[in-house]
């Protein structure tokens, strides 16, 4: 069925008002505005069967756009067969743009404080290297900080990442309302997904954790339904790609900075251990070598 009166573009560049959405997904998302009105927040997850470039960002943007449109008062009237009969425009401003898309927890927290209550955000964690234990620890810690500080704003957060099973159970099971797992068919064609509600998502997580291999994990429990989606995108696709590329580059720089800092701290520890110098003495020698002041407290914190 066709939902929303939003203008978007397909991958080919063709413009279209509204987009196709599976009727069962539409019906599962329809109640979110009423749920938010009861002083709750909403967390949804869009994963990609452990793969990258399968279309999970496109699916997440469509889902988020529909939710934001419904929050603004838009409605879709359908017949008993799920065919669109009438689209009623929003009664309030539609506050959903590329500015609602974030690429790290810090940016999410910053915008969650500034944006109106019941805003819709897409947290697109696009890094391919999420098998890294350190990377996932950072993401899970970021989500923990976000919910502790920003949960009272009653926002909608759509988390996008390659592998659902890499999330901590607190967010994968307890805090999230639904999971949309994007898949490819046997011909490696994109545009397919499984929808898991709260109960089925919990079954999938707990049973899938015991399986070996992504295919076995995502087949550990059945979704509530299968669906299809198109390449319709609500924003300028090139601008979205540019922002995402910049965010990933920034993350890579930060990762190297943390690595070098850790190496520096380790060297200061070894230097103190071998020389038995005081922190003050080490700070003075480093200041001479670096040609800028290195404080004693910086040495102490590094060694700790």
PDB file of C-alpha atoms in Angstrom:
ATOM      1  CA  UNK A   1       0.000   0.000   0.000  1.00  0.00           C
ATOM      2  CA  UNK A   2       1.061   3.632  -0.524  1.00  0.00           C
ATOM      3  CA  UNK A   3       1.677   5.636   2.656  1.00  0.00           C
ATOM      4  CA  UNK A   4       2.381   9.341   3.416  1.00  0.00           C
ATOM      5  CA  UNK A   5       2.269  12.355   1.114  1.00  0.00           C
ATOM      6  CA  UNK A   6       6.007  12.960   1.484  1.00  0.00           C
ATOM      7  CA  UNK A   7       8.123  13.666  -1.598  1.00  0.00           C
ATOM      8  CA  UNK A   8      11.080  11.313  -2.061  1.00  0.00           C
ATOM      9  CA  UNK A   9      13.285   9.813  -4.738  1.00  0.00           C
ATOM     10  CA  UNK A  10      14.111   6.331  -5.916  1.00  0.00           C
ATOM     11  CA  UNK A  11      17.677   5.205  -6.518  1.00  0.00           C
ATOM     12  CA  UNK A  12      17.114   5.875 -10.225  1.00  0.00           C
ATOM     13  CA  UNK A  13      16.383   9.532  -9.386  1.00  0.00           C
ATOM     14  CA  UNK A  14      12.651   9.351 -10.137  1.00  0.00           C
ATOM     15  CA  UNK A  15      10.560  11.481  -7.788  1.00  0.00           C
ATOM     16  CA  UNK A  16       7.424  10.146  -6.116  1.00  0.00           C
ATOM     17  CA  UNK A  17       4.870  11.393  -3.604  1.00  0.00           C
ATOM     18  CA  UNK A  18       4.473   8.730  -0.918  1.00  0.00           C
ATOM     19  CA  UNK A  19       5.971   5.251  -0.990  1.00  0.00           C
ATOM     20  CA  UNK A  20       5.065   1.580  -0.798  1.00  0.00           C
ATOM     21  CA  UNK A  21       4.926  -0.032   2.655  1.00  0.00           C
ATOM     22  CA  UNK A  22       3.831  -3.539   3.598  1.00  0.00           C
ATOM     23  CA  UNK A  23       0.327  -3.312   5.098  1.00  0.00           C
ATOM     24  CA  UNK A  24       1.300  -5.377   8.161  1.00  0.00           C
ATOM     25  CA  UNK A  25       4.234  -3.102   8.924  1.00  0.00           C
ATOM     26  CA  UNK A  26       1.966  -0.071   8.555  1.00  0.00           C
ATOM     27  CA  UNK A  27      -0.525  -1.587  11.007  1.00  0.00           C
ATOM     28  CA  UNK A  28       2.214  -2.429  13.524  1.00  0.00           C
ATOM     29  CA  UNK A  29       3.560   1.138  13.440  1.00  0.00           C
ATOM     30  CA  UNK A  30       0.206   2.937  13.406  1.00  0.00           C
ATOM     31  CA  UNK A  31      -0.170   2.864  17.184  1.00  0.00           C
ATOM     32  CA  UNK A  32       3.142   4.545  18.017  1.00  0.00           C
ATOM     33  CA  UNK A  33       1.718   8.098  18.445  1.00  0.00           C
ATOM     34  CA  UNK A  34      -0.777   6.801  21.046  1.00  0.00           C
ATOM     35  CA  UNK A  35       2.016   4.873  22.787  1.00  0.00           C
ATOM     36  CA  UNK A  36       4.177   8.009  23.018  1.00  0.00           C
ATOM     37  CA  UNK A  37       1.232   9.921  24.478  1.00  0.00           C
ATOM     38  CA  UNK A  38       1.353   7.559  27.481  1.00  0.00           C
ATOM     39  CA  UNK A  39       4.807   8.949  28.406  1.00  0.00           C
ATOM     40  CA  UNK A  40       6.897   6.201  26.787  1.00  0.00           C
ATOM     41  CA  UNK A  41       9.728   6.281  24.296  1.00  0.00           C
ATOM     42  CA  UNK A  42      10.073   3.940  21.323  1.00  0.00           C
ATOM     43  CA  UNK A  43      13.166   2.064  20.187  1.00  0.00           C
ATOM     44  CA  UNK A  44      13.222   0.115  16.937  1.00  0.00           C
ATOM     45  CA  UNK A  45      16.139  -1.825  15.462  1.00  0.00           C
ATOM     46  CA  UNK A  46      16.964  -2.345  11.796  1.00  0.00           C
ATOM     47  CA  UNK A  47      19.662  -4.969  11.202  1.00  0.00           C
ATOM     48  CA  UNK A  48      21.099  -6.513   8.058  1.00  0.00           C
ATOM     49  CA  UNK A  49      21.493 -10.236   8.755  1.00  0.00           C
ATOM     50  CA  UNK A  50      25.105  -9.562   9.737  1.00  0.00           C
ATOM     51  CA  UNK A  51      25.820  -8.138   6.257  1.00  0.00           C
ATOM     52  CA  UNK A  52      26.593  -4.666   4.917  1.00  0.00           C
ATOM     53  CA  UNK A  53      25.084  -2.857   1.908  1.00  0.00           C
ATOM     54  CA  UNK A  54      21.845  -4.846   1.989  1.00  0.00           C
ATOM     55  CA  UNK A  55      19.557  -1.790   2.183  1.00  0.00           C
ATOM     56  CA  UNK A  56      19.038  -1.461   5.929  1.00  0.00           C
ATOM     57  CA  UNK A  57      19.595   2.321   5.926  1.00  0.00           C
ATOM     58  CA  UNK A  58      16.978   2.780   3.191  1.00  0.00           C
ATOM     59  CA  UNK A  59      14.486   0.623   5.104  1.00  0.00           C
ATOM     60  CA  UNK A  60      15.202   2.484   8.347  1.00  0.00           C
ATOM     61  CA  UNK A  61      14.618   5.881   6.689  1.00  0.00           C
ATOM     62  CA  UNK A  62      11.277   4.735   5.277  1.00  0.00           C
ATOM     63  CA  UNK A  63      10.144   3.372   8.643  1.00  0.00           C
ATOM     64  CA  UNK A  64      11.257   6.510  10.481  1.00  0.00           C
ATOM     65  CA  UNK A  65       9.644   8.785   7.885  1.00  0.00           C
ATOM     66  CA  UNK A  66       6.298   7.009   8.261  1.00  0.00           C
ATOM     67  CA  UNK A  67       6.432   7.200  12.074  1.00  0.00           C
ATOM     68  CA  UNK A  68       7.300  10.924  11.974  1.00  0.00           C
ATOM     69  CA  UNK A  69       4.468  11.513   9.488  1.00  0.00           C
ATOM     70  CA  UNK A  70       2.006   9.693  11.774  1.00  0.00           C
ATOM     71  CA  UNK A  71       3.188  11.674  14.812  1.00  0.00           C
ATOM     72  CA  UNK A  72       2.502  14.840  12.813  1.00  0.00           C
ATOM     73  CA  UNK A  73      -1.092  13.689  12.347  1.00  0.00           C
ATOM     74  CA  UNK A  74      -0.976  12.051   8.920  1.00  0.00           C
ATOM     75  CA  UNK A  75      -3.276   9.065   8.348  1.00  0.00           C
ATOM     76  CA  UNK A  76      -3.736   6.368   5.724  1.00  0.00           C
ATOM     77  CA  UNK A  77      -7.230   5.025   5.128  1.00  0.00           C
ATOM     78  CA  UNK A  78      -7.200   1.529   3.608  1.00  0.00           C
ATOM     79  CA  UNK A  79      -9.818  -1.022   2.575  1.00  0.00           C
ATOM     80  CA  UNK A  80     -10.103  -4.535   4.006  1.00  0.00           C
ATOM     81  CA  UNK A  81      -7.623  -5.833   1.422  1.00  0.00           C
ATOM     82  CA  UNK A  82      -4.938  -3.342   2.451  1.00  0.00           C
ATOM     83  CA  UNK A  83      -5.309  -1.062  -0.567  1.00  0.00           C
ATOM     84  CA  UNK A  84      -4.860   2.666   0.021  1.00  0.00           C
ATOM     85  CA  UNK A  85      -8.169   4.504  -0.230  1.00  0.00           C
ATOM     86  CA  UNK A  86      -7.239   7.942   1.069  1.00  0.00           C
ATOM     87  CA  UNK A  87      -4.197   9.740   2.454  1.00  0.00           C
ATOM     88  CA  UNK A  88      -4.952  12.448   5.029  1.00  0.00           C
ATOM     89  CA  UNK A  89      -2.123  15.056   5.318  1.00  0.00           C
ATOM     90  CA  UNK A  90      -0.516  15.856   8.705  1.00  0.00           C
ATOM     91  CA  UNK A  91      -2.239  18.361  10.959  1.00  0.00           C
ATOM     92  CA  UNK A  92       1.054  19.498  12.552  1.00  0.00           C
ATOM     93  CA  UNK A  93       4.488  20.394  11.127  1.00  0.00           C
ATOM     94  CA  UNK A  94       6.466  17.378   9.941  1.00  0.00           C
ATOM     95  CA  UNK A  95       9.776  17.662  11.802  1.00  0.00           C
ATOM     96  CA  UNK A  96      11.837  15.070   9.971  1.00  0.00           C
ATOM     97  CA  UNK A  97      14.902  15.837   7.852  1.00  0.00           C
ATOM     98  CA  UNK A  98      18.511  14.799   7.415  1.00  0.00           C
ATOM     99  CA  UNK A  99      19.191  16.563  10.714  1.00  0.00           C
ATOM    100  CA  UNK A 100      17.284  13.723  12.412  1.00  0.00           C
ATOM    101  CA  UNK A 101      19.907  11.238  11.178  1.00  0.00           C
ATOM    102  CA  UNK A 102      22.906  10.790  13.496  1.00  0.00           C
ATOM    103  CA  UNK A 103      25.980   8.596  13.337  1.00  0.00           C
ATOM    104  CA  UNK A 104      27.202   8.347  16.933  1.00  0.00           C
ATOM    105  CA  UNK A 105      25.673   8.342  20.451  1.00  0.00           C
ATOM    106  CA  UNK A 106      27.189  11.718  21.347  1.00  0.00           C
ATOM    107  CA  UNK A 107      25.430  13.426  18.432  1.00  0.00           C
ATOM    108  CA  UNK A 108      22.226  11.579  19.327  1.00  0.00           C
ATOM    109  CA  UNK A 109      22.321  12.876  22.910  1.00  0.00           C
ATOM    110  CA  UNK A 110      23.113  16.422  21.782  1.00  0.00           C
ATOM    111  CA  UNK A 111      20.163  16.552  19.391  1.00  0.00           C
ATOM    112  CA  UNK A 112      17.799  14.699  21.734  1.00  0.00           C
ATOM    113  CA  UNK A 113      18.178  17.563  24.224  1.00  0.00           C
ATOM    114  CA  UNK A 114      17.495  20.251  21.608  1.00  0.00           C
ATOM    115  CA  UNK A 115      14.735  18.734  19.464  1.00  0.00           C
ATOM    116  CA  UNK A 116      11.035  18.782  20.475  1.00  0.00           C
ATOM    117  CA  UNK A 117       9.592  15.852  22.420  1.00  0.00           C
ATOM    118  CA  UNK A 118       8.423  12.897  20.310  1.00  0.00           C
ATOM    119  CA  UNK A 119      11.063  13.562  17.659  1.00  0.00           C
ATOM    120  CA  UNK A 120      12.153  10.672  15.443  1.00  0.00           C
ATOM    121  CA  UNK A 121      15.873   9.912  15.117  1.00  0.00           C
ATOM    122  CA  UNK A 122      17.741   7.402  13.003  1.00  0.00           C
ATOM    123  CA  UNK A 123      21.005   6.328  14.648  1.00  0.00           C
ATOM    124  CA  UNK A 124      22.875   4.841  11.691  1.00  0.00           C
ATOM    125  CA  UNK A 125      25.843   2.824  12.952  1.00  0.00           C
ATOM    126  CA  UNK A 126      27.375   2.110   9.565  1.00  0.00           C
ATOM    127  CA  UNK A 127      30.798   0.759  10.464  1.00  0.00           C
ATOM    128  CA  UNK A 128      31.639  -2.566   8.862  1.00  0.00           C
ATOM    129  CA  UNK A 129      34.015  -3.563  11.665  1.00  0.00           C
ATOM    130  CA  UNK A 130      31.389  -4.207  14.319  1.00  0.00           C
ATOM    131  CA  UNK A 131      32.884  -7.594  15.117  1.00  0.00           C
ATOM    132  CA  UNK A 132      35.376  -5.602  17.132  1.00  0.00           C
ATOM    133  CA  UNK A 133      34.615  -6.107  20.810  1.00  0.00           C
ATOM    134  CA  UNK A 134      35.885  -2.615  21.593  1.00  0.00           C
ATOM    135  CA  UNK A 135      33.600  -1.056  18.934  1.00  0.00           C
ATOM    136  CA  UNK A 136      30.514  -2.789  20.297  1.00  0.00           C
ATOM    137  CA  UNK A 137      31.421  -1.887  23.878  1.00  0.00           C
ATOM    138  CA  UNK A 138      31.520   1.745  22.768  1.00  0.00           C
ATOM    139  CA  UNK A 139      28.113   1.521  21.074  1.00  0.00           C
ATOM    140  CA  UNK A 140      26.441  -0.252  23.992  1.00  0.00           C
ATOM    141  CA  UNK A 141      27.962   2.225  26.469  1.00  0.00           C
ATOM    142  CA  UNK A 142      26.760   5.096  24.294  1.00  0.00           C
ATOM    143  CA  UNK A 143      23.224   3.743  24.285  1.00  0.00           C
ATOM    144  CA  UNK A 144      23.337   3.279  28.059  1.00  0.00           C
ATOM    145  CA  UNK A 145      24.366   6.925  28.519  1.00  0.00           C
ATOM    146  CA  UNK A 146      21.677   8.072  26.113  1.00  0.00           C
ATOM    147  CA  UNK A 147      18.782   6.315  27.838  1.00  0.00           C
ATOM    148  CA  UNK A 148      19.937   7.405  31.291  1.00  0.00           C
ATOM    149  CA  UNK A 149      20.052  11.060  30.249  1.00  0.00           C
ATOM    150  CA  UNK A 150      17.501  11.422  27.447  1.00  0.00           C
ATOM    151  CA  UNK A 151      14.834   8.793  28.070  1.00  0.00           C
ATOM    152  CA  UNK A 152      12.438  11.373  29.503  1.00  0.00           C
ATOM    153  CA  UNK A 153      12.058  13.152  26.154  1.00  0.00           C
ATOM    154  CA  UNK A 154       9.841  10.374  24.729  1.00  0.00           C
ATOM    155  CA  UNK A 155      11.638  10.250  21.376  1.00  0.00           C
ATOM    156  CA  UNK A 156      11.551   7.530  18.742  1.00  0.00           C
ATOM    157  CA  UNK A 157      14.996   6.033  18.072  1.00  0.00           C
ATOM    158  CA  UNK A 158      15.621   3.723  15.115  1.00  0.00           C
ATOM    159  CA  UNK A 159      18.995   2.002  15.567  1.00  0.00           C
ATOM    160  CA  UNK A 160      20.611   0.785  12.340  1.00  0.00           C
ATOM    161  CA  UNK A 161      23.477  -1.699  12.492  1.00  0.00           C
ATOM    162  CA  UNK A 162      24.615  -4.803  10.593  1.00  0.00           C
ATOM    163  CA  UNK A 163      24.134  -7.402  13.338  1.00  0.00           C
ATOM    164  CA  UNK A 164      21.252  -7.454  15.842  1.00  0.00           C
ATOM    165  CA  UNK A 165      23.066  -9.994  18.021  1.00  0.00           C
ATOM    166  CA  UNK A 166      25.953  -7.608  18.728  1.00  0.00           C
ATOM    167  CA  UNK A 167      23.704  -5.333  20.788  1.00  0.00           C
ATOM    168  CA  UNK A 168      23.470  -5.765  24.539  1.00  0.00           C
ATOM    169  CA  UNK A 169      20.333  -7.579  25.688  1.00  0.00           C
ATOM    170  CA  UNK A 170      19.160  -4.418  27.485  1.00  0.00           C
ATOM    171  CA  UNK A 171      18.564  -2.739  24.099  1.00  0.00           C
ATOM    172  CA  UNK A 172      18.121  -5.732  21.807  1.00  0.00           C
ATOM    173  CA  UNK A 173      15.415  -7.245  24.039  1.00  0.00           C
ATOM    174  CA  UNK A 174      14.235  -5.055  26.905  1.00  0.00           C
ATOM    175  CA  UNK A 175      14.194  -1.477  25.575  1.00  0.00           C
ATOM    176  CA  UNK A 176      13.302  -2.077  21.925  1.00  0.00           C
ATOM    177  CA  UNK A 177       9.760  -2.479  20.598  1.00  0.00           C
ATOM    178  CA  UNK A 178      10.486  -4.168  17.271  1.00  0.00           C
ATOM    179  CA  UNK A 179      13.197  -5.508  14.978  1.00  0.00           C
ATOM    180  CA  UNK A 180      13.243  -5.257  11.194  1.00  0.00           C
ATOM    181  CA  UNK A 181      15.881  -7.577   9.766  1.00  0.00           C
ATOM    182  CA  UNK A 182      16.727  -6.759   6.149  1.00  0.00           C
ATOM    183  CA  UNK A 183      17.569  -9.723   3.916  1.00  0.00           C
ATOM    184  CA  UNK A 184      18.509 -10.623   0.343  1.00  0.00           C
ATOM    185  CA  UNK A 185      16.875 -13.449  -1.580  1.00  0.00           C
ATOM    186  CA  UNK A 186      18.615 -16.463  -3.113  1.00  0.00           C
ATOM    187  CA  UNK A 187      19.589 -14.355  -6.119  1.00  0.00           C
ATOM    188  CA  UNK A 188      21.171 -11.741  -3.816  1.00  0.00           C
ATOM    189  CA  UNK A 189      18.472  -9.217  -4.702  1.00  0.00           C
ATOM    190  CA  UNK A 190      17.724  -6.529  -2.109  1.00  0.00           C
ATOM    191  CA  UNK A 191      14.362  -5.308  -0.865  1.00  0.00           C
ATOM    192  CA  UNK A 192      13.205  -7.991   1.603  1.00  0.00           C
ATOM    193  CA  UNK A 193      12.779  -8.029   5.380  1.00  0.00           C
ATOM    194  CA  UNK A 194      11.359  -9.885   8.361  1.00  0.00           C
ATOM    195  CA  UNK A 195       9.455  -8.045  11.077  1.00  0.00           C
ATOM    196  CA  UNK A 196       9.759  -9.194  14.704  1.00  0.00           C
ATOM    197  CA  UNK A 197       7.510  -7.749  17.407  1.00  0.00           C
ATOM    198  CA  UNK A 198       8.636  -7.566  21.037  1.00  0.00           C
ATOM    199  CA  UNK A 199       7.926 -11.221  21.827  1.00  0.00           C
ATOM    200  CA  UNK A 200       9.369 -12.737  18.644  1.00  0.00           C
ATOM    201  CA  UNK A 201      12.404 -10.479  18.894  1.00  0.00           C
ATOM    202  CA  UNK A 202      13.140 -11.843  22.365  1.00  0.00           C
ATOM    203  CA  UNK A 203      12.821 -15.421  21.114  1.00  0.00           C
ATOM    204  CA  UNK A 204      15.167 -14.660  18.218  1.00  0.00           C
ATOM    205  CA  UNK A 205      17.797 -13.058  20.445  1.00  0.00           C
ATOM    206  CA  UNK A 206      17.835 -15.757  23.130  1.00  0.00           C
ATOM    207  CA  UNK A 207      17.718 -18.715  20.730  1.00  0.00           C
ATOM    208  CA  UNK A 208      19.967 -17.149  18.097  1.00  0.00           C
ATOM    209  CA  UNK A 209      22.726 -16.430  20.612  1.00  0.00           C
ATOM    210  CA  UNK A 210      23.168 -20.207  20.954  1.00  0.00           C
ATOM    211  CA  UNK A 211      23.637 -20.768  17.212  1.00  0.00           C
ATOM    212  CA  UNK A 212      26.780 -20.655  15.095  1.00  0.00           C
ATOM    213  CA  UNK A 213      26.869 -18.474  11.980  1.00  0.00           C
ATOM    214  CA  UNK A 214      24.667 -15.559  10.947  1.00  0.00           C
ATOM    215  CA  UNK A 215      22.301 -17.641   8.821  1.00  0.00           C
ATOM    216  CA  UNK A 216      21.527 -20.007  11.705  1.00  0.00           C
ATOM    217  CA  UNK A 217      21.162 -17.139  14.172  1.00  0.00           C
ATOM    218  CA  UNK A 218      18.584 -15.265  12.099  1.00  0.00           C
ATOM    219  CA  UNK A 219      16.629 -18.482  11.442  1.00  0.00           C
ATOM    220  CA  UNK A 220      16.425 -19.371  15.142  1.00  0.00           C
ATOM    221  CA  UNK A 221      12.912 -17.872  15.388  1.00  0.00           C
ATOM    222  CA  UNK A 222      10.327 -16.844  12.819  1.00  0.00           C
ATOM    223  CA  UNK A 223       9.354 -13.241  12.325  1.00  0.00           C
ATOM    224  CA  UNK A 224       5.739 -12.159  12.567  1.00  0.00           C
ATOM    225  CA  UNK A 225       5.705 -11.559   8.806  1.00  0.00           C
ATOM    226  CA  UNK A 226       7.874 -11.126   5.714  1.00  0.00           C
ATOM    227  CA  UNK A 227       7.743  -7.938   3.676  1.00  0.00           C
ATOM    228  CA  UNK A 228       9.222  -6.066   0.736  1.00  0.00           C
ATOM    229  CA  UNK A 229      10.435  -2.497   0.326  1.00  0.00           C
ATOM    230  CA  UNK A 230      11.570  -0.235  -2.503  1.00  0.00           C
ATOM    231  CA  UNK A 231      14.538   2.121  -2.897  1.00  0.00           C
ATOM    232  CA  UNK A 232      12.411   5.234  -2.149  1.00  0.00           C
ATOM    233  CA  UNK A 233      14.437   7.635   0.008  1.00  0.00           C
ATOM    234  CA  UNK A 234      13.008  10.676   1.838  1.00  0.00           C
ATOM    235  CA  UNK A 235      16.138  12.861   1.610  1.00  0.00           C
ATOM    236  CA  UNK A 236      18.821  13.878  -0.840  1.00  0.00           C
ATOM    237  CA  UNK A 237      20.702  10.595  -1.155  1.00  0.00           C
ATOM    238  CA  UNK A 238      24.034  12.148  -2.140  1.00  0.00           C
ATOM    239  CA  UNK A 239      23.961  14.542   0.815  1.00  0.00           C
ATOM    240  CA  UNK A 240      23.149  11.631   3.135  1.00  0.00           C
ATOM    241  CA  UNK A 241      26.102   9.626   1.754  1.00  0.00           C
ATOM    242  CA  UNK A 242      28.402  12.633   2.167  1.00  0.00           C
ATOM    243  CA  UNK A 243      27.416  13.095   5.818  1.00  0.00           C
ATOM    244  CA  UNK A 244      27.788   9.404   6.525  1.00  0.00           C
ATOM    245  CA  UNK A 245      31.226   9.297   4.900  1.00  0.00           C
ATOM    246  CA  UNK A 246      32.381  12.278   6.979  1.00  0.00           C
ATOM    247  CA  UNK A 247      31.060  10.680  10.177  1.00  0.00           C
ATOM    248  CA  UNK A 248      32.835   7.383   9.464  1.00  0.00           C
ATOM    249  CA  UNK A 249      36.065   9.241   8.709  1.00  0.00           C
ATOM    250  CA  UNK A 250      35.747  11.128  11.997  1.00  0.00           C
ATOM    251  CA  UNK A 251      35.245   7.844  13.868  1.00  0.00           C
ATOM    252  CA  UNK A 252      38.334   6.383  12.219  1.00  0.00           C
ATOM    253  CA  UNK A 253      40.441   9.390  13.264  1.00  0.00           C
ATOM    254  CA  UNK A 254      39.117   9.157  16.825  1.00  0.00           C
ATOM    255  CA  UNK A 255      39.925   5.446  16.931  1.00  0.00           C
ATOM    256  CA  UNK A 256      43.557   6.114  15.956  1.00  0.00           C
ATOM    257  CA  UNK A 257      43.813   8.959  18.451  1.00  0.00           C
ATOM    258  CA  UNK A 258      42.698   6.653  21.252  1.00  0.00           C
ATOM    259  CA  UNK A 259      45.178   4.023  20.101  1.00  0.00           C
ATOM    260  CA  UNK A 260      48.100   6.485  20.121  1.00  0.00           C
ATOM    261  CA  UNK A 261      47.093   7.865  23.515  1.00  0.00           C
ATOM    262  CA  UNK A 262      47.087   4.344  24.933  1.00  0.00           C
ATOM    263  CA  UNK A 263      50.576   3.724  23.509  1.00  0.00           C
ATOM    264  CA  UNK A 264      51.811   7.023  24.982  1.00  0.00           C
ATOM    265  CA  UNK A 265      50.387   6.174  28.414  1.00  0.00           C
ATOM    266  CA  UNK A 266      52.018   2.737  28.298  1.00  0.00           C
ATOM    267  CA  UNK A 267      55.388   4.294  27.452  1.00  0.00           C
ATOM    268  CA  UNK A 268      55.109   6.749  30.366  1.00  0.00           C
ATOM    269  CA  UNK A 269      54.318   3.824  32.674  1.00  0.00           C
ATOM    270  CA  UNK A 270      57.334   1.861  31.445  1.00  0.00           C
ATOM    271  CA  UNK A 271      59.567   4.955  31.700  1.00  0.00           C
ATOM    272  CA  UNK A 272      58.582   5.547  35.332  1.00  0.00           C
ATOM    273  CA  UNK A 273      59.015   1.872  36.150  1.00  0.00           C
ATOM    274  CA  UNK A 274      62.513   1.681  34.625  1.00  0.00           C
ATOM    275  CA  UNK A 275      63.861   5.040  35.821  1.00  0.00           C
ATOM    276  CA  UNK A 276      62.060   5.389  39.186  1.00  0.00           C
ATOM    277  CA  UNK A 277      61.661   9.099  38.363  1.00  0.00           C
ATOM    278  CA  UNK A 278      58.886  11.112  40.004  1.00  0.00           C
ATOM    279  CA  UNK A 279      55.915  12.269  37.951  1.00  0.00           C
ATOM    280  CA  UNK A 280      57.234  15.826  38.230  1.00  0.00           C
ATOM    281  CA  UNK A 281      60.624  14.811  36.826  1.00  0.00           C
ATOM    282  CA  UNK A 282      59.026  12.941  33.913  1.00  0.00           C
ATOM    283  CA  UNK A 283      56.770  15.935  33.192  1.00  0.00           C
ATOM    284  CA  UNK A 284      59.805  18.269  33.102  1.00  0.00           C
ATOM    285  CA  UNK A 285      61.706  15.998  30.692  1.00  0.00           C
ATOM    286  CA  UNK A 286      58.663  15.587  28.422  1.00  0.00           C
ATOM    287  CA  UNK A 287      58.151  19.359  28.416  1.00  0.00           C
ATOM    288  CA  UNK A 288      61.749  19.870  27.227  1.00  0.00           C
ATOM    289  CA  UNK A 289      61.362  17.288  24.457  1.00  0.00           C
ATOM    290  CA  UNK A 290      57.903  18.408  23.292  1.00  0.00           C
ATOM    291  CA  UNK A 291      58.657  22.129  23.565  1.00  0.00           C
ATOM    292  CA  UNK A 292      55.339  22.726  25.362  1.00  0.00           C
ATOM    293  CA  UNK A 293      54.354  22.267  28.977  1.00  0.00           C
ATOM    294  CA  UNK A 294      53.387  18.753  30.075  1.00  0.00           C
ATOM    295  CA  UNK A 295      51.816  18.942  33.509  1.00  0.00           C
ATOM    296  CA  UNK A 296      52.570  16.509  36.321  1.00  0.00           C
ATOM    297  CA  UNK A 297      48.867  15.599  36.589  1.00  0.00           C
ATOM    298  CA  UNK A 298      48.841  14.550  32.935  1.00  0.00           C
ATOM    299  CA  UNK A 299      51.716  12.168  33.605  1.00  0.00           C
ATOM    300  CA  UNK A 300      50.015  10.787  36.708  1.00  0.00           C
ATOM    301  CA  UNK A 301      46.727  10.175  34.882  1.00  0.00           C
ATOM    302  CA  UNK A 302      48.519   8.556  31.947  1.00  0.00           C
ATOM    303  CA  UNK A 303      50.452   6.198  34.194  1.00  0.00           C
ATOM    304  CA  UNK A 304      47.285   5.290  36.113  1.00  0.00           C
TER     305      UNK A 304
END
